[in-house]
Coordinates of C-alpha atoms in Angstrom, one line a residue:
M1 CA 16.2 -63.2 -29.4
Y2 CA 15.8 -61.3 -32.7
T3 CA 18.3 -61.5 -35.5
S4 CA 19.7 -58.4 -37.0
T5 CA 17.4 -58.7 -39.9
E6 CA 14.3 -59.2 -37.7
T7 CA 15.4 -56.2 -35.6
Q8 CA 15.6 -54.0 -38.6
A9 CA 12.2 -55.1 -39.8
V10 CA 10.6 -54.3 -36.4
A11 CA 12.3 -50.9 -36.4
S12 CA 11.0 -50.2 -39.9
R13 CA 7.4 -51.1 -38.9
V14 CA 7.6 -48.9 -35.8
T15 CA 9.0 -46.0 -37.8
A16 CA 6.2 -46.5 -40.4
Q17 CA 3.5 -46.5 -37.7
V18 CA 5.0 -43.3 -36.1
A19 CA 5.1 -41.7 -39.5
V20 CA 1.4 -42.6 -40.0
R21 CA 0.3 -41.4 -36.6
R22 CA 2.4 -38.2 -36.6
P23 CA 0.0 -36.1 -38.8
G24 CA -2.9 -37.0 -36.5
A25 CA -0.9 -36.2 -33.4
R26 CA 0.1 -32.8 -35.0
R27 CA -3.6 -32.0 -35.8
T28 CA -4.6 -32.9 -32.2
A29 CA -1.8 -30.7 -30.8
R30 CA -2.9 -27.8 -33.1
R31 CA -6.5 -28.2 -32.0
E32 CA -5.5 -28.2 -28.3
A33 CA -3.3 -25.1 -28.9
V34 CA -6.2 -23.3 -30.7
F35 CA -8.6 -24.2 -27.9
G36 CA -6.0 -23.0 -25.3
Y37 CA -5.5 -19.7 -27.1
L38 CA -9.3 -19.3 -27.5
M39 CA -9.8 -19.7 -23.7
I40 CA -7.0 -17.2 -23.0
G41 CA -8.5 -14.8 -25.5
L42 CA -11.9 -15.1 -23.8
A43 CA -10.4 -14.4 -20.4
V44 CA -8.5 -11.4 -21.7
A45 CA -11.6 -10.1 -23.4
F46 CA -13.6 -10.5 -20.3
V47 CA -11.0 -8.7 -18.1
T48 CA -10.7 -5.9 -20.8
V49 CA -14.4 -5.3 -21.1
F50 CA -15.5 -5.6 -17.5
T51 CA -12.3 -4.4 -15.7
L52 CA -9.8 -2.5 -17.8
I53 CA -12.2 -0.4 -19.8
P54 CA -14.3 0.7 -16.8
I55 CA -11.1 1.6 -14.9
L56 CA -9.9 3.7 -17.8
V57 CA -13.3 5.4 -18.2
S58 CA -13.4 6.1 -14.5
L59 CA -9.9 7.6 -14.6
G60 CA -10.9 9.8 -17.5
L61 CA -14.2 10.8 -15.9
S62 CA -12.4 11.8 -12.7
F63 CA -11.1 14.9 -14.5
F64 CA -14.6 16.1 -15.4
S65 CA -17.6 17.5 -13.6
W66 CA -20.7 15.5 -14.8
D67 CA -24.2 15.3 -13.5
V68 CA -25.6 13.2 -16.4
I69 CA -28.0 16.0 -17.2
T70 CA -25.5 18.5 -18.6
P71 CA -22.5 17.7 -20.8
P72 CA -19.2 16.9 -18.9
Q73 CA -17.0 19.8 -18.1
F74 CA -13.2 19.3 -17.8
I75 CA -12.0 20.6 -14.5
G76 CA -8.5 19.0 -14.2
V77 CA -7.5 17.7 -10.8
K78 CA -10.1 19.6 -8.9
N79 CA -12.0 16.4 -7.9
F80 CA -8.8 15.0 -6.3
T81 CA -8.0 18.3 -4.5
R82 CA -11.5 18.3 -3.2
L83 CA -11.3 14.7 -2.3
F84 CA -8.2 15.1 0.0
S85 CA -10.0 18.0 1.8
D86 CA -13.3 16.2 2.2
G87 CA -13.4 14.9 5.8
Q88 CA -16.5 12.8 5.2
V89 CA -15.0 10.9 2.3
L90 CA -11.7 10.5 4.1
S91 CA -13.5 9.2 7.1
S92 CA -15.2 6.5 4.9
F93 CA -11.7 5.3 3.8
G94 CA -10.7 5.1 7.4
V95 CA -13.8 3.0 8.2
T96 CA -13.1 0.8 5.2
V97 CA -9.5 0.1 6.3
L98 CA -10.6 -0.5 9.9
L99 CA -13.3 -3.0 8.9
A100 CA -11.0 -4.6 6.3
V101 CA -8.3 -5.3 8.8
G102 CA -10.8 -6.8 11.3
I103 CA -12.3 -9.0 8.6
V104 CA -9.1 -10.3 7.2
V105 CA -7.5 -11.0 10.5
L106 CA -10.5 -12.9 11.8
Q107 CA -11.2 -14.6 8.5
I108 CA -7.7 -16.0 8.0
S109 CA -7.2 -17.0 11.7
L110 CA -10.6 -18.6 12.0
G111 CA -10.3 -20.3 8.6
L112 CA -7.0 -21.8 9.5
L113 CA -8.2 -22.9 13.0
L114 CA -11.2 -24.7 11.5
A115 CA -9.1 -26.3 8.7
V116 CA -6.7 -27.7 11.3
L117 CA -9.5 -29.1 13.4
V118 CA -11.3 -30.6 10.5
N119 CA -8.1 -31.9 8.9
S120 CA -7.4 -33.8 12.2
R121 CA -10.6 -35.8 11.8
K122 CA -10.0 -39.4 10.8
H123 CA -13.3 -40.2 9.0
A124 CA -13.7 -38.9 5.5
W125 CA -17.4 -38.4 5.9
T126 CA -16.8 -36.1 8.8
K127 CA -14.4 -33.9 6.8
A128 CA -16.9 -33.8 3.9
F129 CA -19.7 -32.8 6.2
F130 CA -17.8 -29.9 7.7
R131 CA -16.4 -28.7 4.4
T132 CA -20.0 -28.5 3.0
T133 CA -21.3 -26.9 6.2
F134 CA -18.7 -24.1 6.3
Y135 CA -18.9 -23.5 2.6
L136 CA -22.7 -23.2 2.3
P137 CA -23.0 -19.6 3.5
L138 CA -20.7 -18.5 0.7
L139 CA -23.2 -19.8 -1.8
A140 CA -26.1 -17.7 -0.4
S141 CA -27.0 -14.3 -1.9
T142 CA -25.2 -11.5 0.0
A143 CA -28.3 -9.4 -0.2
A144 CA -30.5 -12.1 1.3
V145 CA -28.0 -12.8 4.0
S146 CA -27.9 -9.1 4.9
I147 CA -31.6 -8.8 5.1
F148 CA -31.9 -11.9 7.3
M149 CA -29.0 -10.6 9.5
G150 CA -30.7 -7.2 9.8
Y151 CA -33.8 -8.8 11.3
L152 CA -31.6 -11.1 13.5
F153 CA -29.6 -8.3 15.0
D154 CA -32.4 -5.7 15.2
A155 CA -32.1 -4.0 18.6
K156 CA -35.8 -4.1 19.3
F157 CA -37.3 -7.0 17.4
G158 CA -34.3 -9.2 16.7
L159 CA -34.2 -12.8 17.7
I160 CA -30.8 -12.5 19.4
N161 CA -32.0 -9.7 21.8
Y162 CA -35.2 -11.7 22.3
Y163 CA -33.3 -14.7 23.6
L164 CA -31.0 -12.5 25.6
G165 CA -34.0 -11.1 27.3
E166 CA -35.3 -14.6 28.0
L167 CA -32.0 -15.4 29.7
G168 CA -32.3 -12.2 31.8
L169 CA -29.5 -10.4 30.0
P170 CA -29.7 -6.8 28.7
A171 CA -30.4 -6.1 25.0
V172 CA -27.4 -5.2 22.9
P173 CA -27.6 -2.3 20.5
W174 CA -26.1 -4.3 17.7
L175 CA -26.7 -1.9 14.8
V176 CA -27.5 1.4 16.6
N177 CA -24.2 1.9 18.4
P178 CA -21.1 2.8 16.3
V179 CA -18.8 0.3 17.9
T180 CA -21.2 -2.6 18.1
A181 CA -22.3 -1.9 14.5
Q182 CA -18.8 -2.2 13.2
I183 CA -18.2 -5.4 15.2
T184 CA -21.4 -6.9 14.0
M185 CA -20.5 -6.0 10.4
V186 CA -17.2 -7.8 10.7
L187 CA -18.7 -10.9 12.3
I188 CA -21.4 -11.1 9.6
V189 CA -18.9 -10.8 6.7
V190 CA -16.5 -13.3 8.3
W191 CA -19.4 -15.8 8.9
Q192 CA -20.2 -15.7 5.2
Q193 CA -16.7 -15.6 3.7
V194 CA -14.8 -17.8 6.1
G195 CA -15.8 -20.9 4.1
F196 CA -13.6 -19.8 1.2
T197 CA -10.4 -19.6 3.2
F198 CA -11.4 -22.7 5.1
V199 CA -11.6 -24.8 1.9
L200 CA -8.3 -23.4 0.7
F201 CA -6.5 -24.3 4.0
V202 CA -8.1 -27.8 4.2
A203 CA -6.8 -28.6 0.7
S204 CA -3.4 -27.0 1.5
L205 CA -3.0 -28.9 4.8
A206 CA -3.8 -32.2 3.1
S207 CA -0.9 -31.6 0.7
V208 CA 1.7 -31.3 3.5
P209 CA 4.2 -34.2 3.0
T210 CA 3.5 -36.9 5.5
D211 CA 7.2 -37.8 5.8
V212 CA 7.9 -34.3 7.2
L213 CA 5.1 -34.7 9.8
E214 CA 6.4 -38.1 10.7
A215 CA 9.9 -36.8 11.2
A216 CA 8.6 -34.0 13.4
S217 CA 6.7 -36.5 15.5
I218 CA 9.8 -38.6 15.9
D219 CA 11.8 -35.6 17.0
G220 CA 9.2 -35.0 19.7
A221 CA 7.4 -31.9 18.2
G222 CA 4.0 -31.3 19.8
T223 CA 0.8 -30.3 18.1
W224 CA 1.2 -26.6 18.3
R225 CA 4.9 -26.7 17.5
T226 CA 4.2 -28.8 14.4
L227 CA 1.5 -26.4 13.3
F228 CA 3.4 -23.2 13.6
R229 CA 6.9 -24.5 12.7
I230 CA 6.0 -26.9 9.9
K231 CA 2.5 -26.7 8.6
V232 CA 2.1 -22.9 8.5
P233 CA 5.4 -22.3 6.7
L234 CA 4.6 -25.1 4.2
I235 CA 1.2 -23.6 3.4
S236 CA 2.3 -20.0 3.6
P237 CA 1.8 -19.5 -0.2
T238 CA -1.9 -20.4 0.3
I239 CA -2.1 -18.1 3.3
L240 CA -0.7 -15.3 1.2
F241 CA -3.2 -15.9 -1.6
A242 CA -6.1 -16.1 0.9
T243 CA -5.0 -12.9 2.6
V244 CA -4.7 -10.9 -0.6
V245 CA -8.1 -12.1 -1.9
A246 CA -9.8 -11.4 1.5
M247 CA -8.2 -7.9 1.7
I248 CA -9.3 -7.0 -1.8
N249 CA -12.9 -8.1 -1.1
A250 CA -13.0 -6.4 2.3
M251 CA -11.8 -3.1 0.8
Q252 CA -14.8 -3.2 -1.5
L253 CA -17.3 -3.9 1.2
F254 CA -20.7 -2.5 0.2
D255 CA -23.7 -4.9 0.4
Q256 CA -23.8 -5.7 4.1
P257 CA -23.5 -2.2 5.5
F258 CA -25.6 -0.6 2.8
I259 CA -28.5 -3.0 3.3
M260 CA -28.3 -3.3 7.1
T261 CA -27.4 0.1 8.3
K262 CA -27.3 2.4 5.2
G263 CA -23.8 3.3 6.5
G264 CA -25.0 4.3 10.0
P265 CA -25.3 4.9 12.8
G266 CA -23.9 8.2 11.7
T267 CA -21.0 7.3 9.5
A268 CA -19.8 4.3 11.5
T269 CA -20.2 1.8 8.7
T270 CA -20.0 4.2 5.7
T271 CA -17.4 2.5 3.6
A272 CA -15.6 4.0 0.6
T273 CA -17.9 2.2 -1.8
I274 CA -21.0 3.5 0.0
S275 CA -19.6 7.0 -0.2
M276 CA -18.9 6.5 -3.9
Y277 CA -22.5 5.3 -4.4
Q278 CA -24.0 8.2 -2.5
T279 CA -21.8 10.7 -4.4
G280 CA -22.5 9.3 -7.8
F281 CA -26.1 7.9 -7.8
Q282 CA -27.7 10.1 -5.1
N283 CA -25.9 13.4 -5.6
L284 CA -25.2 12.9 -9.3
Q285 CA -21.6 13.9 -9.0
F286 CA -20.1 11.2 -11.2
G287 CA -16.8 12.9 -11.8
Y288 CA -16.2 13.2 -8.1
A289 CA -17.4 9.6 -7.5
S290 CA -14.9 8.4 -10.1
A291 CA -12.1 10.2 -8.3
I292 CA -13.2 8.3 -5.1
A293 CA -13.1 5.0 -7.1
I294 CA -9.6 5.7 -8.5
L295 CA -8.3 6.5 -5.0
L296 CA -9.8 3.3 -3.7
L297 CA -8.1 1.4 -6.5
V298 CA -4.7 3.0 -5.7
I299 CA -5.1 2.1 -2.0
I300 CA -5.9 -1.5 -2.9
L301 CA -2.9 -1.8 -5.2
L302 CA -0.7 -0.3 -2.5
I303 CA -1.9 -2.7 0.2
T304 CA -1.5 -5.6 -2.2
G305 CA 2.0 -4.5 -3.1
V306 CA 2.9 -4.3 0.6
Q307 CA 1.5 -7.8 1.1
F308 CA 3.7 -9.2 -1.7
L309 CA 6.8 -7.3 -0.4
A310 CA 6.2 -8.8 3.1
A311 CA 5.7 -12.2 1.5
R312 CA 9.4 -12.2 0.4
K313 CA 10.4 -12.9 4.0
L314 CA 7.3 -14.6 5.3
V315 CA 6.3 -17.0 2.5
F316 CA 8.3 -20.2 1.8
Y317 CA 8.0 -22.0 -1.5
Q318 CA 8.9 -25.6 -1.7

């Protein structure tokens, strides 16, 4: 036991040590704050230069007629009035929405199914193997994957139709029939992108409280009931995030249909971004192409807004 005098002495020494260390702690805190603000500033600068400024430039250019060769001419909203009466461009938006819905539905459902199956494995090395396997396609170049898939699904010389013939089955017009071309495009995009949602869901499912699962097991809840009544509601914020990101990416689909089909057959896989590219870089109508880009941006914002509105009733935060 310390006497009152000893206690005061100890308190004095502690106070002195804190006083000595305080300036150093303050300097460390200042350095950390400066570093944090620097990182935030870099992120803001990156978004401003590569996102905000191009959007503002496209918005301004959408009110002009410009072919790069001659000076821009202000024409007001004529590009937008032309846009809403252009059946070919509007058709490309319809194709974009159709493909995007198919991609998102399949990507989210398949990613969740794979995550549930992998998460049920007991061995850590098994989980690591599947996580790596499913995520690898996402690391590959989209252009390289598209070229490879173009040869794989070729109606005449593709490996898939070759082996179908070896099995005595008829060849499938994967990329030369409008319906099968759209289905093939959805499958290829999902195959490459599903690893992203899969990894998100695996991490989210691993964070579900074990005591909740144990309580459900004691109450007699089966596998499917536990999944849809407990796990899915608990990971619903992750599902919302994955759905929003997948929809935004799908609405900007360009590489796969452009490389594999050039938007064909006909206009079956001509997305809004392909229509924008053709209008701007092939027909040199950059003002009109900017109007298409602005309309696509507005549609993406509206869809994202609808998703967040629906999330108010469907997403549960712990």
